[in-house]
Coordinates of C-alpha atoms in Angstrom, one line a residue:
M295 CA 60.1 156.1 155.8
E296 CA 56.9 155.7 157.8
T297 CA 57.6 154.0 161.1
V298 CA 55.4 151.0 162.1
P299 CA 54.2 151.4 165.7
S300 CA 55.1 148.5 168.0
L301 CA 52.1 146.2 168.8
K302 CA 50.9 146.1 172.4
Y303 CA 48.3 143.3 172.9
C304 CA 45.4 142.9 175.2
L305 CA 44.5 139.3 175.7
Y306 CA 40.7 138.9 175.9
A307 CA 39.0 135.7 176.9
R308 CA 35.2 135.2 177.1
K309 CA 32.7 132.4 177.6
S310 CA 28.9 132.8 177.5
S311 CA 27.2 133.0 180.9
E312 CA 24.5 130.8 179.3
S313 CA 27.0 128.1 178.3
D314 CA 26.7 124.5 179.1
E315 CA 28.7 123.0 182.0
R316 CA 31.1 121.5 179.6
Q317 CA 32.3 125.1 178.8
A318 CA 33.0 125.9 182.4
M319 CA 36.8 125.7 181.9
S320 CA 36.8 127.5 178.5
I321 CA 38.2 130.7 179.9
D322 CA 41.2 129.0 181.5
S323 CA 41.8 127.0 178.4
Q324 CA 41.7 130.1 176.2
L325 CA 44.1 132.0 178.5
A326 CA 46.5 129.0 178.5
E327 CA 46.5 128.6 174.7
M328 CA 46.9 132.3 173.9
R329 CA 49.6 132.8 176.5
A330 CA 51.5 129.9 174.9
L331 CA 51.0 131.5 171.4
A332 CA 52.2 134.9 172.7
E333 CA 55.4 133.3 174.1
I334 CA 56.1 131.4 170.9
E335 CA 55.6 134.4 168.6
G336 CA 57.1 137.0 171.0
L337 CA 53.9 139.0 171.3
N338 CA 54.0 141.9 173.8
V339 CA 50.9 141.3 176.0
V340 CA 50.4 144.3 178.2
C341 CA 47.1 143.3 179.9
E342 CA 44.6 140.5 180.2
L343 CA 40.8 140.8 180.3
Q344 CA 38.3 138.0 180.9
E345 CA 34.5 137.7 181.4
S346 CA 31.6 135.3 181.5
H347 CA 28.9 137.1 179.5
S348 CA 26.8 136.4 176.4
A349 CA 27.8 138.4 173.3
K350 CA 24.3 138.1 171.8
D351 CA 23.4 141.7 172.5
S352 CA 25.6 144.7 171.8
G353 CA 26.9 147.0 174.4
K354 CA 26.0 144.7 177.3
R355 CA 29.4 143.3 178.2
P356 CA 31.2 145.5 180.8
V357 CA 34.7 144.0 180.3
Y358 CA 34.4 144.1 176.5
N359 CA 33.4 147.8 176.8
K360 CA 36.6 148.2 178.9
L361 CA 38.6 146.6 176.1
L362 CA 37.2 149.0 173.5
K363 CA 37.8 152.0 175.8
G364 CA 41.4 150.9 176.3
L365 CA 41.9 150.7 172.5
A366 CA 40.3 154.1 172.1
N367 CA 42.6 155.6 174.7
E368 CA 45.6 153.9 173.0
E369 CA 46.6 151.9 176.1
Y370 CA 47.2 149.1 173.6
N371 CA 46.7 148.7 169.9
A372 CA 46.2 145.0 169.3
V373 CA 44.0 142.2 170.6
L374 CA 44.9 138.6 171.2
T375 CA 41.8 136.3 171.5
W376 CA 40.9 132.7 170.8
A377 CA 38.5 133.2 167.9
P378 CA 36.6 136.1 166.2
D379 CA 33.3 135.1 167.8
R380 CA 34.9 135.8 171.3
L381 CA 34.8 139.5 170.3
S382 CA 31.5 139.7 168.6
R383 CA 28.3 137.9 167.8
N384 CA 26.2 141.0 167.0
A385 CA 26.4 143.8 164.5
G386 CA 26.9 146.6 167.1
D387 CA 30.0 145.2 168.7
L388 CA 31.4 144.2 165.3
G389 CA 30.9 147.8 164.1
A390 CA 32.8 149.1 167.1
V391 CA 35.8 146.9 166.3
V392 CA 35.9 147.8 162.6
D393 CA 35.6 151.6 163.5
L394 CA 38.7 151.3 165.8
M395 CA 40.5 149.6 162.9
D396 CA 39.5 152.4 160.5
Q397 CA 40.7 155.0 163.0
G398 CA 44.1 153.3 163.2
K399 CA 43.7 152.5 166.9
L400 CA 43.3 148.8 166.4
L401 CA 46.2 147.6 164.3
H402 CA 46.1 143.9 164.7
I403 CA 43.8 141.1 165.9
R404 CA 45.5 137.7 166.5
T405 CA 43.4 134.6 167.0
Y406 CA 44.7 131.0 167.4
S407 CA 44.5 130.3 163.7
Q408 CA 44.2 133.7 161.9
T409 CA 45.3 137.3 161.9
F410 CA 43.4 140.4 160.9
T411 CA 44.8 143.9 160.1
N412 CA 43.5 147.1 158.8
N413 CA 43.4 145.6 155.3
P414 CA 40.2 145.5 153.3
N415 CA 40.3 141.8 152.6
E416 CA 41.2 140.9 156.2
K417 CA 38.5 143.2 157.6
F418 CA 36.0 141.7 155.2
L419 CA 36.9 138.2 156.4
L420 CA 36.6 139.3 160.0
M421 CA 33.1 140.7 159.4
I422 CA 32.0 137.5 157.6
L423 CA 33.2 135.3 160.5
C424 CA 31.5 137.5 163.1
S425 CA 28.3 137.7 161.0
Q426 CA 28.4 133.9 160.7
A427 CA 28.5 133.7 164.5
K428 CA 25.5 136.1 164.7
L429 CA 23.6 133.9 162.2
E430 CA 24.2 130.9 164.4
N431 CA 22.8 132.7 167.4
D432 CA 19.7 133.8 165.4
N433 CA 19.1 130.3 164.0
K434 CA 19.5 128.9 167.5
S435 CA 16.8 131.2 168.8
I436 CA 14.5 130.4 165.9
N437 CA 15.0 126.6 166.4
V438 CA 14.3 126.9 170.1
K439 CA 11.1 128.8 169.4
R440 CA 10.1 126.3 166.7
G441 CA 10.7 123.4 169.1
I442 CA 8.6 125.0 171.8
R443 CA 5.8 125.7 169.3
T444 CA 5.9 122.1 168.0
K445 CA 5.8 120.8 171.6
C446 CA 2.7 123.0 172.3
E447 CA 1.0 121.8 169.1
M448 CA 1.6 118.2 170.2
G449 CA -0.3 119.1 173.4
W450 CA 2.6 119.3 175.9
R451 CA 2.9 122.6 177.8
P452 CA 6.6 123.7 178.3
G453 CA 7.9 124.2 181.8
V454 CA 6.9 122.8 185.2
A455 CA 3.4 121.2 185.3
P456 CA 0.8 122.9 187.5
L457 CA 0.2 121.5 191.0
G458 CA -1.6 118.2 190.7
Y459 CA 0.4 117.1 187.7
M460 CA 4.0 115.9 187.4
N461 CA 6.6 116.2 184.5
R462 CA 7.8 112.7 183.5
A463 CA 10.7 111.6 181.3
F464 CA 10.4 108.0 180.3
G465 CA 11.9 106.1 177.4
G466 CA 13.2 109.3 175.8
V467 CA 9.7 110.8 175.9
N468 CA 8.7 113.8 178.1
D469 CA 5.1 114.0 179.1
I470 CA 2.9 115.2 181.9
I471 CA 1.0 112.8 184.2
L472 CA -1.4 113.2 187.2
D473 CA 0.2 113.5 190.6
P474 CA -1.5 110.5 192.4
E475 CA -1.3 112.3 195.8
R476 CA -2.3 115.8 195.0
A477 CA -4.6 115.4 191.9
P478 CA -7.6 113.8 193.8
L479 CA -7.6 116.7 196.4
I480 CA -7.4 119.4 193.7
K481 CA -10.3 117.8 191.8
E482 CA -12.3 117.7 195.1
A483 CA -11.4 121.4 195.7
F484 CA -12.9 122.3 192.2
E485 CA -16.1 120.4 193.1
K486 CA -16.4 122.1 196.5
A487 CA -15.8 125.5 194.9
G488 CA -18.3 124.9 192.0
Y489 CA -21.1 122.8 193.5
E490 CA -20.9 123.9 197.2
R491 CA -19.6 127.4 196.6
W492 CA -16.8 127.2 199.1
S493 CA -14.7 130.3 199.7
G494 CA -10.9 130.4 199.2
R495 CA -10.3 130.6 203.0
R496 CA -12.6 127.6 203.6
L497 CA -10.7 125.6 201.0
K498 CA -7.4 126.7 202.5
A499 CA -8.5 125.3 205.9
W500 CA -9.7 122.1 204.3
F501 CA -6.4 121.6 202.4
D502 CA -4.5 122.1 205.7
E503 CA -6.6 119.5 207.4
Q504 CA -5.7 117.0 204.5
G505 CA -2.0 117.8 205.0
F506 CA -1.8 119.2 201.5
T507 CA 1.5 121.0 200.6
N508 CA 3.0 122.6 197.5
R509 CA 6.2 121.3 196.0
S510 CA 8.3 123.3 198.5
G511 CA 6.6 121.3 201.3
K512 CA 4.7 124.3 202.6
S513 CA 1.0 124.6 203.1
I514 CA -0.9 126.1 200.2
S515 CA -1.9 129.7 200.4
V516 CA -5.3 131.3 199.4
S517 CA -3.7 133.0 196.5
Q518 CA -2.3 129.7 195.2
I519 CA -5.7 128.2 195.5
L520 CA -7.3 131.0 193.5
V521 CA -4.6 130.5 190.8
I522 CA -5.4 126.8 190.6
L523 CA -9.1 127.4 190.3
S524 CA -8.6 129.8 187.4
T525 CA -6.1 127.6 185.4
P526 CA -7.7 126.0 182.3
F527 CA -4.9 123.4 182.2
Y528 CA -7.0 121.3 184.6
Y529 CA -9.8 120.8 182.0
G530 CA -7.3 120.2 179.1
R531 CA -6.4 123.6 177.6
F532 CA -3.4 125.8 178.0
Q533 CA -2.0 129.1 176.7
Y534 CA 1.6 129.6 175.9
P535 CA 3.3 131.9 176.7
Q536 CA 1.2 133.5 179.4
A537 CA 0.2 136.7 177.4
P538 CA -3.1 138.1 176.3
E539 CA -2.5 137.5 172.6
A540 CA -0.7 134.1 172.9
P541 CA -2.3 131.1 171.2
W542 CA -4.3 128.4 173.0
Y543 CA -3.6 124.7 172.7
N544 CA -5.5 121.5 173.4
G545 CA -3.4 119.5 176.0
A546 CA -2.4 115.9 175.5
H547 CA -2.4 115.4 179.3
K548 CA -5.4 113.8 181.0
P549 CA -7.9 116.4 182.2
L550 CA -8.5 116.5 185.9
I551 CA -12.0 118.1 185.7
S552 CA -14.6 118.8 183.0
K553 CA -15.0 122.1 181.1
E554 CA -18.5 122.4 182.6
L555 CA -17.1 122.3 186.2
Y556 CA -14.4 124.8 185.4
D557 CA -16.9 127.2 183.9
L558 CA -19.1 126.8 187.0
V559 CA -16.2 127.7 189.2
Q560 CA -15.5 130.8 187.1
E561 CA -19.1 131.9 187.3
T562 CA -19.0 131.8 191.1
R563 CA -15.8 133.8 191.1
G564 CA -17.2 136.5 188.9
V565 CA -20.7 136.8 190.4
D566 CA -20.6 136.2 194.1
K567 CA -18.4 138.8 195.8
G568 CA -18.8 137.1 199.2
I569 CA -17.1 134.0 197.8
W570 CA -14.4 135.2 195.4
G571 CA -14.6 138.9 194.9
S572 CA -16.1 140.5 191.8
K573 CA -14.2 140.9 188.7
T574 CA -12.4 144.2 188.2
F575 CA -13.2 146.5 185.2
A576 CA -11.2 149.7 184.6
F577 CA -14.0 152.2 184.2
R578 CA -16.8 150.8 186.3
G579 CA -17.6 153.2 189.2
M580 CA -16.7 156.4 187.4
L581 CA -19.7 156.4 185.0
K582 CA -23.4 156.9 185.3
C583 CA -26.2 156.4 182.8
G584 CA -27.2 159.7 181.3
Q585 CA -30.7 158.5 180.5
C586 CA -31.9 157.0 183.7
D587 CA -29.2 157.9 186.3
A588 CA -28.4 154.3 187.1
D589 CA -24.9 153.0 187.5
I590 CA -22.9 151.8 184.6
T591 CA -21.7 148.2 185.1
A592 CA -19.4 146.0 183.0
Q593 CA -19.2 142.4 181.8
D594 CA -16.7 140.4 179.7
K595 CA -17.3 138.0 176.9
F596 CA -14.9 135.4 175.4
K597 CA -15.0 134.5 171.7
L598 CA -13.3 131.4 170.3
L599 CA -11.6 132.5 167.1
K600 CA -11.1 130.2 164.0
S601 CA -7.4 129.9 164.9
G602 CA -8.4 128.3 168.2
D603 CA -7.4 131.4 170.2
T604 CA -9.7 133.0 172.7
K605 CA -10.3 136.8 172.7
R606 CA -11.7 138.7 175.6
F607 CA -14.2 141.6 175.0
V608 CA -15.4 144.0 177.8
Y609 CA -18.7 145.8 177.5
Y610 CA -20.1 148.6 179.6
N611 CA -23.9 149.0 180.0
C612 CA -26.6 150.6 182.2
T613 CA -27.7 148.3 185.1
R614 CA -31.3 149.4 184.4
R615 CA -32.1 149.3 188.1
K616 CA -34.0 152.6 187.9
D617 CA -35.5 152.1 184.5
P618 CA -35.8 148.5 183.2
D619 CA -36.6 149.9 179.8
C620 CA -33.6 152.2 179.6
K621 CA -32.5 152.6 175.9
E622 CA -28.8 153.3 176.6
K623 CA -26.8 150.9 174.4
Y624 CA -23.8 148.8 175.3
V625 CA -20.3 150.2 174.5
N626 CA -17.2 148.1 174.4
E627 CA -14.1 149.2 176.3
E628 CA -12.0 150.1 173.3
K629 CA -14.7 152.5 172.1
L630 CA -15.1 153.9 175.6
C631 CA -11.3 154.6 175.7
E632 CA -11.7 156.6 172.5
L633 CA -14.6 158.5 173.9
L634 CA -12.8 159.2 177.1
Q635 CA -9.6 160.4 175.3
A636 CA -11.6 162.8 173.2
F637 CA -13.5 164.1 176.3
I638 CA -10.2 164.6 178.2
E639 CA -8.6 166.5 175.3
Q640 CA -11.6 168.8 175.2
H641 CA -12.3 169.3 178.9
H642 CA -9.1 168.5 180.8
Q643 CA -9.0 171.9 182.4
E644 CA -12.4 171.3 184.0
M645 CA -11.6 167.8 185.4
A646 CA -10.3 167.1 188.9
I647 CA -7.8 164.2 189.6
E648 CA -6.3 162.7 192.7
E649 CA -2.8 163.7 193.9
K650 CA -1.4 160.1 193.2
L651 CA -2.6 160.4 189.6
R652 CA -1.2 163.9 189.3
A653 CA 2.2 162.6 190.4
K654 CA 2.1 159.9 187.7
V655 CA 1.1 162.5 185.1
D656 CA 4.0 164.8 186.0
K657 CA 6.5 162.0 186.1
H658 CA 5.4 160.7 182.6
F659 CA 5.6 164.3 181.2
Y660 CA 9.1 164.8 182.6
V661 CA 10.3 161.4 181.2
T662 CA 8.8 162.2 177.8
K663 CA 10.4 165.6 177.7
T664 CA 13.8 164.2 178.7
L665 CA 13.7 161.5 176.0
L666 CA 12.7 163.9 173.3
N667 CA 15.5 166.3 174.3
H668 CA 18.1 163.4 174.5
Y669 CA 17.3 162.2 171.0
K670 CA 16.9 165.7 169.7
I671 CA 13.3 165.1 168.6
E672 CA 11.3 168.2 168.0
R673 CA 7.7 167.8 169.1
D674 CA 5.3 170.1 170.9
L675 CA 3.8 168.4 173.9
D676 CA 0.2 168.9 174.9
N677 CA -1.1 169.3 178.5
P678 CA 0.6 166.7 180.8
F679 CA -2.8 165.1 181.7
V680 CA -3.7 164.8 178.0
E681 CA -0.3 163.3 177.1
Y682 CA -0.6 160.8 179.9
S683 CA -4.2 159.8 179.1
R684 CA -3.1 159.2 175.5
Y685 CA -0.5 156.8 176.7
I686 CA -2.7 154.9 179.2
L687 CA -5.8 154.6 177.1
A688 CA -3.9 153.5 173.9
S689 CA -1.1 151.4 175.3
G690 CA -1.7 150.9 179.1
T691 CA -2.4 147.5 180.7
E692 CA -5.6 146.8 182.5
G693 CA -4.0 147.6 185.8
D694 CA -2.8 151.0 184.4
R695 CA -6.3 151.8 183.3
I696 CA -7.8 150.8 186.6
R697 CA -5.4 153.1 188.5
F698 CA -6.0 155.9 185.9
A699 CA -9.8 155.7 186.2
S700 CA -9.7 155.5 190.0
G701 CA -7.7 158.7 190.1
I702 CA -10.2 160.8 188.2
K703 CA -12.5 162.5 190.8
T704 CA -14.8 164.1 188.2
K705 CA -18.0 162.0 187.7
L706 CA -19.0 161.4 184.1
Q707 CA -22.1 160.0 182.4
I708 CA -22.8 158.3 179.1
R709 CA -25.8 159.4 177.1
H710 CA -26.7 158.2 173.6
G711 CA -23.2 156.8 173.3
E712 CA -21.4 160.0 174.2
L713 CA -19.6 161.1 177.4
E714 CA -20.8 164.2 179.4
F715 CA -20.2 165.7 182.8
Y716 CA -22.5 164.1 185.3
A717 CA -25.2 166.5 186.1

């Protein structure tokens, strides 16, 4: 007759690190209940494991991974836990448990009200219960996002209100109101920046004279002032989340300034380097006009889309300082990236780059090779500089492109919409 191996249990207790305060004692409660059950049923518990960690993502719980390792090494062959969702709320961790059952290394799962063995029906029930827990997690995430979106559509920006405003909860309603102490001074700062063209440092000195402080009770810094002066929330619009493609909303809060004053402040920031510092554009400074030999400059335009979103476009053009009638046409940044990529692929051996950029190129190439080897992907890589330029010009951030362009020592010119070496 086939001998049935004795069951050695590991007691596993878990609570989510993101739980409410009411769950703070849940681990102790689980341990007490399961110890009592083990004593009543005479279960052989050889170890106890506990952790405070969300089970939303697979493979991220260190103690749970230790539990699986112990089962795989046959230190124990059964698990005692409060409920199936203590073990898994995602497909990856559930799969690991079922695999151990299929291998005969996990013989029994005992919860407070159920048992699961390596039986098709019981395994199926276990998978349903854990999948239901995952569904609850997914629905919770969807509901939270829907709630935030609804709040934005109602005109209330989630999170802490910008300086000059206060979050208020009154009569069951959460809204945003003007801060009676800070709002007048921030409005005056916009006026001084727009109408009188005050610099950030001059505004900083003025704020200090007024005794103005942030919410931490500290004097406001120049960088904080610049953030305030570039925040559309003050004229009644906001973007959520703070990402380039995120939607824009009309705020239900009371605007502190007019849209015209806000635009005036942005113009002074973009034009007068002595006041705010000129805007940064990735490829300005590395290009010349091939027709008149003047510099290539850049400007950005914002277009309000039908959806209400605002999209930014960057254009490069000849300054026409040497020839006011220069015929070189504007080229947008995305098209310029395509031109630069094609030029690098054809002429990379003739181009010179800074050592800092060379280090980034070599690091990117090494990481790419390592990943391809790790996942056993067969792919022939091009020249390291070509590979890196493809990544930056197609997927890099504006900061990545700025650092990339500043690291290219070779001067280029644009003539009739095409890139050439600068003569």
